[in-house]
Coordinates of C-alpha atoms in Angstrom, one line a residue:
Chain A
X7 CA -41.2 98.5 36.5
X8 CA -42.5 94.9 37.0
X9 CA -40.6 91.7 36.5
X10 CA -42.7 91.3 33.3
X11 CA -42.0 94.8 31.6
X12 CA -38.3 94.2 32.4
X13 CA -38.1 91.0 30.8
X14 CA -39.6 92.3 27.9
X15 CA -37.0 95.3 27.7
X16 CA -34.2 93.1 27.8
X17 CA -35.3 90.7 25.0
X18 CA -36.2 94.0 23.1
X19 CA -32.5 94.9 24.2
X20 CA -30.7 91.5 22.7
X21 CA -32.8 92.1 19.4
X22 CA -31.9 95.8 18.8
X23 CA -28.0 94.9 19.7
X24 CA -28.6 92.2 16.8
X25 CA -29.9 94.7 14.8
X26 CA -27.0 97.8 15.1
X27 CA -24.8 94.9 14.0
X28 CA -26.4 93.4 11.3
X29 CA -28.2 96.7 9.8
X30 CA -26.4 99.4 11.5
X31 CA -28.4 102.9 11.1
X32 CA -29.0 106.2 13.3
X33 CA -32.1 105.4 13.8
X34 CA -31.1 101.6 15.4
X35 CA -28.3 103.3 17.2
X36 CA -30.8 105.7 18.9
X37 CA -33.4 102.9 19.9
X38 CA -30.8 100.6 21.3
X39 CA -29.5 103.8 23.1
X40 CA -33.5 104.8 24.1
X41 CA -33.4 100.9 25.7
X42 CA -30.7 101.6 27.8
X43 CA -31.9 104.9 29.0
X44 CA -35.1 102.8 29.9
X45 CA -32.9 100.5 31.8
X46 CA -31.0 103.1 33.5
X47 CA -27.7 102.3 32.2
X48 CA -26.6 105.9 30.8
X49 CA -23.1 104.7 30.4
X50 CA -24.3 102.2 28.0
X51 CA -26.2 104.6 26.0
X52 CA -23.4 107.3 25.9
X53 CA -21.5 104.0 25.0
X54 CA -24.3 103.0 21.8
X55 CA -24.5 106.7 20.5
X56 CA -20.2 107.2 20.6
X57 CA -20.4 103.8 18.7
X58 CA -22.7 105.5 16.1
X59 CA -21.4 108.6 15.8
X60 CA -18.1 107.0 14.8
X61 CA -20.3 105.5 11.8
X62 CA -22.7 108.3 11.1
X63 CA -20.6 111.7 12.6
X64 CA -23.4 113.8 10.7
X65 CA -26.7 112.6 12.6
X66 CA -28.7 115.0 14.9
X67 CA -30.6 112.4 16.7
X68 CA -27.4 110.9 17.7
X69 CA -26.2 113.6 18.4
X70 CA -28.8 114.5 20.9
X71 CA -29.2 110.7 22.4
X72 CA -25.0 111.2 23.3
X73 CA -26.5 114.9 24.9
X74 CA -28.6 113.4 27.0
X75 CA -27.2 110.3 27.8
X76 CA -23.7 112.2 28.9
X77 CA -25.9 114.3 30.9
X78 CA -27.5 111.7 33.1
X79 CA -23.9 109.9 33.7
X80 CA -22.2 113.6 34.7
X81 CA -25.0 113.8 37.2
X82 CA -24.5 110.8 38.6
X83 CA -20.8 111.9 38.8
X84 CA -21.4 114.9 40.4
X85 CA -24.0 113.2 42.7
X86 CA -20.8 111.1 43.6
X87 CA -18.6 113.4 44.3
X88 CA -21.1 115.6 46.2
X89 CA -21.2 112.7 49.0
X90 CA -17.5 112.4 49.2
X91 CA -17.0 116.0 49.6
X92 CA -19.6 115.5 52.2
X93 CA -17.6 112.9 54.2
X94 CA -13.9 114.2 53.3
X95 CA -13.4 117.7 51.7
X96 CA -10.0 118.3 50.2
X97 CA -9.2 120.3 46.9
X98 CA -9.0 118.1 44.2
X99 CA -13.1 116.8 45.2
X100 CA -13.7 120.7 44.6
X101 CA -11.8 120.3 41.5
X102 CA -13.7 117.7 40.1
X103 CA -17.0 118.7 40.8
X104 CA -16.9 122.3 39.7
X105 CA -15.0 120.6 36.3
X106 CA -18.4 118.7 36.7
X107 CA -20.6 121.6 36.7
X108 CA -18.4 123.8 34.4
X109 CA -19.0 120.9 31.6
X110 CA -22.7 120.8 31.9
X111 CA -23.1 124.7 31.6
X112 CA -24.6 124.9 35.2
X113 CA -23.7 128.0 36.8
X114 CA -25.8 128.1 40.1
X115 CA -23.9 125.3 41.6
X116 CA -20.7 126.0 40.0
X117 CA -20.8 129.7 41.9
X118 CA -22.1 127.7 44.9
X119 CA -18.9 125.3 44.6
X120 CA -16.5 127.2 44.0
X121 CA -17.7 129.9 47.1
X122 CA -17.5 126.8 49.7
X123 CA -14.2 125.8 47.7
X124 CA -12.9 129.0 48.4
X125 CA -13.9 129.2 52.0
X126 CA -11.9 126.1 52.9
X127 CA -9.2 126.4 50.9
X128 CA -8.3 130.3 50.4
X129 CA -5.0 129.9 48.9
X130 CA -5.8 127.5 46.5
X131 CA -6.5 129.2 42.9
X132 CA -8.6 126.5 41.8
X133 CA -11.9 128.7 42.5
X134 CA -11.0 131.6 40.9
X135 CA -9.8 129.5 37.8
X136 CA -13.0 127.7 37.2
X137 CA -14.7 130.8 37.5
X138 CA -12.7 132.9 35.1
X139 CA -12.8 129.9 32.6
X140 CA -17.1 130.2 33.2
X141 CA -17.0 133.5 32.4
X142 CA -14.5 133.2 29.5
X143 CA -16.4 130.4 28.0
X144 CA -19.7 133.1 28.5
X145 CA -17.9 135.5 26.7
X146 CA -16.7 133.6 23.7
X147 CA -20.2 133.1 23.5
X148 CA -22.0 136.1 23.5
X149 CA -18.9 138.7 23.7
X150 CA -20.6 140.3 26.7
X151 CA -17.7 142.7 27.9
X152 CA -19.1 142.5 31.4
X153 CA -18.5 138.9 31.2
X154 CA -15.1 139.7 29.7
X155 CA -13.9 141.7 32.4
X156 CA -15.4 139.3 35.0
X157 CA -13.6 136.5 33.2
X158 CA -9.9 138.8 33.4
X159 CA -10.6 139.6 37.2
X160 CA -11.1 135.6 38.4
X161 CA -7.9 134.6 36.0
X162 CA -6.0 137.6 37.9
X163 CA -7.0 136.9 40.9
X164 CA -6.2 132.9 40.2
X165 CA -2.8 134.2 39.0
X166 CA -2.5 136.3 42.4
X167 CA -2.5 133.1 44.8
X168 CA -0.4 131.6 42.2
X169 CA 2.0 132.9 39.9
X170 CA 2.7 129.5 38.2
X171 CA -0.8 128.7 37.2
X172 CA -0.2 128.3 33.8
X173 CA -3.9 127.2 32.7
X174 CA -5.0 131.1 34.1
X175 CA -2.0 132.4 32.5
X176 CA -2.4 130.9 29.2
X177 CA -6.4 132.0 28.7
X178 CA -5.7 135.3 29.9
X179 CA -2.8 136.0 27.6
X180 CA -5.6 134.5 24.7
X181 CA -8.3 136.8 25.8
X182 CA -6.0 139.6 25.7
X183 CA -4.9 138.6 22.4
X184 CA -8.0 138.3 21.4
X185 CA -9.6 141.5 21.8
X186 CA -6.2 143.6 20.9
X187 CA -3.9 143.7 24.4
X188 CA -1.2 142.6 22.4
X189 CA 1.4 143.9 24.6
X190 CA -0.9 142.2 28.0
X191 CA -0.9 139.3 26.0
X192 CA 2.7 139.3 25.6
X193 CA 4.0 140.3 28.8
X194 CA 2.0 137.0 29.9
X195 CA 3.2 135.1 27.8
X196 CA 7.1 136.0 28.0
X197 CA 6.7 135.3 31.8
X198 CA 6.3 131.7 31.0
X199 CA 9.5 129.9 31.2
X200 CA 8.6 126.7 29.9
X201 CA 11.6 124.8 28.3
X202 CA 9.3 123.2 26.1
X203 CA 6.1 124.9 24.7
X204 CA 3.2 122.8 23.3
X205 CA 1.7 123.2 19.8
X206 CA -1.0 125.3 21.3
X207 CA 1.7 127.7 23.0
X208 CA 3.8 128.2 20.1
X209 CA 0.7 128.7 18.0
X210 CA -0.1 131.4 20.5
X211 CA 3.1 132.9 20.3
X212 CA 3.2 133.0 16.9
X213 CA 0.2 134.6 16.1
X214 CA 0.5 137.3 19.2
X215 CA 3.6 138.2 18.0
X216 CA 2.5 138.9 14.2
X217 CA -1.4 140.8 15.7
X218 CA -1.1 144.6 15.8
X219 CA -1.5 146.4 19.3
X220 CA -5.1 147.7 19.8
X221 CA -4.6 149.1 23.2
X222 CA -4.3 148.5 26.5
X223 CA -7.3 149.5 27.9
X224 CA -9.1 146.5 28.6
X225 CA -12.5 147.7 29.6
X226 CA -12.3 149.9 26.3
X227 CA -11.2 147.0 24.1
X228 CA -14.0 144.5 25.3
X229 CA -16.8 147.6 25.1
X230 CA -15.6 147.1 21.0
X231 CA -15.2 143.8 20.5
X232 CA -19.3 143.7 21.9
X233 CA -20.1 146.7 20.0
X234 CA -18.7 145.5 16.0
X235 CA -19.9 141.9 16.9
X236 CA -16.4 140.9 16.1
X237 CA -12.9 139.9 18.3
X238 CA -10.5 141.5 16.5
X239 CA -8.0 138.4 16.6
X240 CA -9.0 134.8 15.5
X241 CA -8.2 132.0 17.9
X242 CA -5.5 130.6 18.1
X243 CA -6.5 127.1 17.2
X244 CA -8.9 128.3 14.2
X245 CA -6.3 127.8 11.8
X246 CA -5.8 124.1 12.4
X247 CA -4.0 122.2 9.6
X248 CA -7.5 120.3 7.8
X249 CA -9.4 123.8 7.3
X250 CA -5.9 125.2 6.0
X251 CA -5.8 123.1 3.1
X252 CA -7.4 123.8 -0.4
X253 CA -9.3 121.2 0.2
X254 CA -11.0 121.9 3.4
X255 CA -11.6 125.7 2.2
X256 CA -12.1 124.1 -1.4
X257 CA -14.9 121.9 -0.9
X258 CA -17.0 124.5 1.9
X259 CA -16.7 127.2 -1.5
X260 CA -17.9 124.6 -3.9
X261 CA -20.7 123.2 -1.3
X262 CA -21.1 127.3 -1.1
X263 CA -21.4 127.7 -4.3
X264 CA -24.1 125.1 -5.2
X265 CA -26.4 126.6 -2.4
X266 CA -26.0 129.6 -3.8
X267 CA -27.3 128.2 -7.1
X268 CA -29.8 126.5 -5.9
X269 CA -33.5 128.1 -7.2
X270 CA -34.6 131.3 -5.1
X271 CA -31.2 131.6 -3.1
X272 CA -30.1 135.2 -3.1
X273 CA -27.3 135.2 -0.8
X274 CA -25.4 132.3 0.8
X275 CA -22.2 133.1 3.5
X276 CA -20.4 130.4 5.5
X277 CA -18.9 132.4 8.4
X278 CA -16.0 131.2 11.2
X279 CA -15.4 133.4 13.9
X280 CA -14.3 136.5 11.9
X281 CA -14.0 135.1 8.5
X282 CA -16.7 134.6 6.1
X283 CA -17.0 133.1 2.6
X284 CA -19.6 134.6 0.5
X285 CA -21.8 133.8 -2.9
X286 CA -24.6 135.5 -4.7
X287 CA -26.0 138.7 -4.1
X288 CA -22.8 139.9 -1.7
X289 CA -20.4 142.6 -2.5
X290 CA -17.8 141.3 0.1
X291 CA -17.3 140.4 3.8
X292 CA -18.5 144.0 4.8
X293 CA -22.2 143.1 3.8
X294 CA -24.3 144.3 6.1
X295 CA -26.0 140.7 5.7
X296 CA -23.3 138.7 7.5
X297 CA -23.7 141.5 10.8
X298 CA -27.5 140.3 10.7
X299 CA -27.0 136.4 10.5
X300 CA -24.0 136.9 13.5
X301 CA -25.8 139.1 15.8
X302 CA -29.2 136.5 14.7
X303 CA -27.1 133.8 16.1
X304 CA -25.7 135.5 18.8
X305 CA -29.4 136.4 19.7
X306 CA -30.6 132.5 19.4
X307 CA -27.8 131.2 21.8
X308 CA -28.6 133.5 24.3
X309 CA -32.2 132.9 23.9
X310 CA -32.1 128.9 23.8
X311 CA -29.3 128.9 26.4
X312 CA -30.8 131.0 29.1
X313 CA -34.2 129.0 28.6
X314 CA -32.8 125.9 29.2
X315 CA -33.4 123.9 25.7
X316 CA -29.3 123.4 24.9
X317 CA -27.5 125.1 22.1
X318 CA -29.2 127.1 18.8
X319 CA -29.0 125.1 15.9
X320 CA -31.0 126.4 13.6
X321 CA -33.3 129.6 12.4
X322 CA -35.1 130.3 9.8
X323 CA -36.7 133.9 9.5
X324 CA -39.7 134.6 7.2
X325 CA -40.9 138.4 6.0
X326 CA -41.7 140.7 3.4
X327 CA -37.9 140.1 2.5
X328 CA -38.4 136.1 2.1
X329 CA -36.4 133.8 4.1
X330 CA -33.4 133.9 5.8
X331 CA -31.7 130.0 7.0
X332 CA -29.1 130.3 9.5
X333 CA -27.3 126.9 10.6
X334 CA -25.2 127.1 13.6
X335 CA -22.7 125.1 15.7
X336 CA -20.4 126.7 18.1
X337 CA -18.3 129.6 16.3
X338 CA -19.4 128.0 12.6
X339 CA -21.9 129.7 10.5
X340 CA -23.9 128.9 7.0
X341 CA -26.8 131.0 6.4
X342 CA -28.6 131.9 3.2
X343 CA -31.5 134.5 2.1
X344 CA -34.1 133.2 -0.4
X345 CA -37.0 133.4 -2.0
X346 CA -40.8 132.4 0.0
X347 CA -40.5 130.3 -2.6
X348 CA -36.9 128.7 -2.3
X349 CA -37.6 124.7 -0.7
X350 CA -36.1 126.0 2.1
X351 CA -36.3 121.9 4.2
X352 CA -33.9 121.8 1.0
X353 CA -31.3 124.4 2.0
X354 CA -31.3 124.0 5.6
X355 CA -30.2 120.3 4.8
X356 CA -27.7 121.8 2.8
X357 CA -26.4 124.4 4.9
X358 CA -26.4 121.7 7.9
X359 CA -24.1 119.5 5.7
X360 CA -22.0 123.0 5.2
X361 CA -21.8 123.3 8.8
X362 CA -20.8 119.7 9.9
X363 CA -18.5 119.3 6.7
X364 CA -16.5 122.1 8.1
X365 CA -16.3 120.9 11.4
X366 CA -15.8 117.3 10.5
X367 CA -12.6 118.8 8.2
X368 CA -11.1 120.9 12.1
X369 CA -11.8 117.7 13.8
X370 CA -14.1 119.2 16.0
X371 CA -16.7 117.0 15.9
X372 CA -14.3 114.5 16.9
Chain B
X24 CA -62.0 133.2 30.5
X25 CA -60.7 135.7 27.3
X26 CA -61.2 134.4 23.8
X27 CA -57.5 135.0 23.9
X28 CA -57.1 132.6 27.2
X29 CA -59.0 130.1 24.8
X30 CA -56.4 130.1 21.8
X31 CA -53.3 129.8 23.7
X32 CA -54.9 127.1 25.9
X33 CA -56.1 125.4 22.6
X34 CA -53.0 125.4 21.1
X35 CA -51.2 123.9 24.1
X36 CA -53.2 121.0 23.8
X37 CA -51.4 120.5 20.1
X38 CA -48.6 118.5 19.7
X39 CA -45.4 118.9 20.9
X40 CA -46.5 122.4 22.5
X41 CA -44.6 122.9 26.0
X42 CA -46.0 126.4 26.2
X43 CA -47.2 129.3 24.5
X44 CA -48.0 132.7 25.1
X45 CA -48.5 136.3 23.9
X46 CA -46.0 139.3 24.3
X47 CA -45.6 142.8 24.1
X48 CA -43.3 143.9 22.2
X49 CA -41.0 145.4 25.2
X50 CA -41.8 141.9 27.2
X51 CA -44.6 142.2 29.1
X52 CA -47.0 138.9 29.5
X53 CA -50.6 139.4 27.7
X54 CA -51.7 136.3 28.2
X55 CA -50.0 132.7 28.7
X56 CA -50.6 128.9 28.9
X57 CA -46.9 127.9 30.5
X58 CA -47.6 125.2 32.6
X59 CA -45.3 124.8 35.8
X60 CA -41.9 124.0 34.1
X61 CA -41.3 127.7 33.1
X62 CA -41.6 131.2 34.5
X63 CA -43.6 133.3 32.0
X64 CA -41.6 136.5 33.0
X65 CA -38.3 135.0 32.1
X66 CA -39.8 133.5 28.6
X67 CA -41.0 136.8 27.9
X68 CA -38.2 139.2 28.7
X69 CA -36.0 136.3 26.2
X70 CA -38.5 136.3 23.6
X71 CA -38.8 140.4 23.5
X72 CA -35.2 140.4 23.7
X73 CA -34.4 137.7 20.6
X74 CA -37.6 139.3 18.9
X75 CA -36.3 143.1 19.1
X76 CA -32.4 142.1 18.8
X77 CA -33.9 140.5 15.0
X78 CA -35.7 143.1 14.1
X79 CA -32.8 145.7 15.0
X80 CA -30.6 143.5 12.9
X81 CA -32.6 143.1 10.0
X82 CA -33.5 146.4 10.1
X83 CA -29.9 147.8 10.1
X84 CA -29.3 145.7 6.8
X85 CA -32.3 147.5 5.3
X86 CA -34.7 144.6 5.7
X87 CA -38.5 144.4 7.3
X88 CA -39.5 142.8 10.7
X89 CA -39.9 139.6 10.7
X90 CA -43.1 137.4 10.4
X91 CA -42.0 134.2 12.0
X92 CA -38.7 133.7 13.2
X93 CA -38.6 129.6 14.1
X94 CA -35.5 128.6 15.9
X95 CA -34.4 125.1 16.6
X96 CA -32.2 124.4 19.7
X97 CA -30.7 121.1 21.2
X98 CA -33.5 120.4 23.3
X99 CA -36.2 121.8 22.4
X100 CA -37.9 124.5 19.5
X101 CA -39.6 127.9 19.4
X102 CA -41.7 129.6 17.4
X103 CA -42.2 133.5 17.3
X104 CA -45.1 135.4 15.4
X105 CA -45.2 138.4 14.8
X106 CA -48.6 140.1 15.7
X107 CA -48.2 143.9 14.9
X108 CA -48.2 145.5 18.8
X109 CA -47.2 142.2 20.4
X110 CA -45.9 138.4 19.4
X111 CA -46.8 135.2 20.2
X112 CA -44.4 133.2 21.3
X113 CA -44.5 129.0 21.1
X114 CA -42.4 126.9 23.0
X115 CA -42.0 123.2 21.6
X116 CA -40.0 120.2 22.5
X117 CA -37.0 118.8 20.6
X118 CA -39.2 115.9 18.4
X119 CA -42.3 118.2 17.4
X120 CA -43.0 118.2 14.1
X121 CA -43.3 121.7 13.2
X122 CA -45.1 121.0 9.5
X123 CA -48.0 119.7 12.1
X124 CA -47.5 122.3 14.2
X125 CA -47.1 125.4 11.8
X126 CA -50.9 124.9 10.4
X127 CA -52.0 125.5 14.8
X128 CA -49.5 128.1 15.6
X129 CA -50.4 130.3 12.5
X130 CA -54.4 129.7 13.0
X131 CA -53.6 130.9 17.0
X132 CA -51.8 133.6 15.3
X133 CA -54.6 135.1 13.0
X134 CA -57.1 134.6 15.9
X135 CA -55.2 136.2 18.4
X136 CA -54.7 139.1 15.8
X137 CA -59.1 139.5 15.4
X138 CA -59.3 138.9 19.2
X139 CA -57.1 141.6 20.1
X140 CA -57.6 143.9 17.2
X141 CA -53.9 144.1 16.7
X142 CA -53.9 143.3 13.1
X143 CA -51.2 145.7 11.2

């Protein structure tokens, strides 16, 4: 880039900071934030998009300007790290840089880290921590129980070098919980002596100790939970106070309720992990509709995950049996079967505004 | 070059196409227009894969195949028609206007199914 052009950015730069002030918009947020980029300075537009999605928490292009911008400043971090590992290895480099590559999803060098992490440092459980979290945050996903069980052998292993690591201990007792080891689950958790558990903990506690025993046959219990689709426990944090309240439940029924009213909808469901809310055509939670939209979704993260374009979003299916929308965002679901008919830009819209409604109500999009 | 060679290279030329190319069912590669930034195998084993995981699903709640499943990810789109003995498959990036696009993707479609006789 020439002298010339840069100028030019910059003065393009003063006028578009002018502008988020004086008219702020996505759409101002993204090009001051598409500036930046331009300029190199990803920290400033990680910086523009957080500004705008404090203002407009509901907008996609945001949204993906904060992806991609949070993307280039990790691997500058990791690029970082990787040279000061290079002149000084000790643990906590390792631990930072496989916490690098564990946020961005990229397994290859994650594996690679953790292997030369735990060549030069075989006592520490760091590796086998990482790894089990990898796994476990694959299986949450996709409820792969070969992913499952790799995810339970790293934590136990992690646990193995060191009995006090309480980050292992805690996501294997909620794994176990999870999937129906209620007594696994419990024996882990009893073995923590904290004098003071955290919110998180005693919610764990709680709820372990009011789940019904499955089993303890681990391998048996993850073959079901990736058979039925389903864990048979609900996180522990999925009941957080907002989604508790009438209101939060309240207004996702009502929002429900007008899509399913809307001209050629047949069927509308909002679906969280292994609850569901359903209007129009639907007898109950057992329709055979709300197995299709979860294993659909289930299907599209795999698909958009292993081909590299970021999380599944959105699908819409079209056949002889109309249209089915399906609007997704981590364990959140809002689908809807309609008519060929049905405006279906219409629904998704409204099924999006479902989806980030609910979220913004858990304080997850925070 | 096939006619079919033709229409997939034609449609990559279309906006906000990445890639495109047709599928057996079970995943093997009919033809392709991928360019270098992915590996046809690994698009078509996913694409087979999400295409009969669907179709099992909508089957089980009494429903047809699908025609056209679109999907929309964080980075990027994709497009799956179905042809009868195989699919094509339509990779897009994250800002393609698929109104534009549909009109192209579904014109490929219906000469892909006279080219290959595969119409059902």
């Amino acid at each position: 880039m020439n002298l010339i052009q840069r100028l030019k950015i910059w003065k393009e730069l003063r006028r578009l900071e002018q502008r988020v002030r004086e008219e702020p918009s996505p759409s101002t947020f993204v090009d001051l934030g598409q500036v930046f980029i331009n300029l190199d300075m990803l920290d400033r537009a990680l910086q523009a998009a957080d500004d705008g999605l404090l203002l407009f928490p509901d907008s996609q292009e945001l949204q993906k300007l904060r992806d991609f911008a949070w993307r280039g400043v990790n691997r500058a971090r990791v690029d970082d790290l990787r040279s000061k590992l290079n002149k000084a290895a000790n643990s906590k480099l390792y631990r930072d840089l496989a916490s690098a590559y564990l946020e961005t999803g990229d397994q290859g060098a994650l594996h690679a880290t953790c292997e030369e992490w735990s060549v030069r440092f075989p006592s520490d459980p760091g590796p086998s921590l990482l790894l089990g979290q990898s796994r476990l945050a694959g299986y949450y996903r996709d409820f792969s129980a070969r992913e499952g069980l790799e995810a339970v052998q790293h934590l136990e292993r992690a646990l193995g070098l060191d009995a006090r690591e309480r980050k292992a201990r805690l996501l294997l007792a909620e794994v176990f919980y999870r999937i129906g080891a209620i007594q696994r689950s419990k024996a882990l958790l009893d073995a923590m002596t904290s004098p003071q558990d955290d919110a998180d903990l005693q919610n764990l506690r709680r709820q372990v100790a009011a789940a019904r025993p499955l089993g303890n046959d681990i391998e048996a219990l993850f073959r079901n939970a990736e058979e039925s689709g389903v864990l048979p426990n609900a996180p522990p944090t999925a009941s957080l106070p907002p989604l508790r309240t009438e209101d939060g439940i309240g207004s996702i029924r009502d929002s429900l309720a007008g899509i399913a009213e809307m001209p050629g909808v047949r069927k509308a469901t909002y679906i969280k992990g292994t609850r569901a809310l359903v209007k129009g055509d639907i007898k109950d939670g057992k329709d055979a509709f709300l197995r299709t939209i979860r294993v659909v979704a289930k299907a599209g993260h795999r698909f958009s995950r292993r081909l590299d374009i970021g999380s599944f979003k959105k699908g819409v299916l079209q056949g002889p049996f109309g249209v089915i929308c399906i609007c997704c965002y981590g364990e959140v679901l809002a689908a809807v079967q309609c008519d060929a008919t049905a405006q279906v830009d219409r629904i998704l819209a409204e099924l999006q505004e479902v989806v980030a409604s609910s979220l913004y109500a858990m304080g997850v999009s925070q | 070059m096939s006619s079919i060679q033709d229409s997939l290279n034609d449609l990559r030329r279309a906006d906000g196409v990445k890639a495109c190319m047709l599928v057996t069912n079970d995943g093997l590669v009919v033809a392709e227009s991928m360019g270098n930034k992915f590996r046809d195998d690994i698009v078509a084993g996913l694409a087979s894969y999400l295409s009969m995981t669907t179709n099992k699903a909508l089957t089980e709640a009494g429903l047809a195949h699908f025609d056209t499943f679109t999907l929309h990810a964080a980075h990027g789109k994709s497009v799956l028609v179905d042809l009868g003995e195989a699919f094509l498959v339509v990779l897009l990036d994250q800002f393609a206007d698929l109104e534009q696009s549909r009109g192209e993707i579904q014109g490929t479609a219906q000469r892909l199914r006279r080219s290959a006789k595969m119409s059902r």
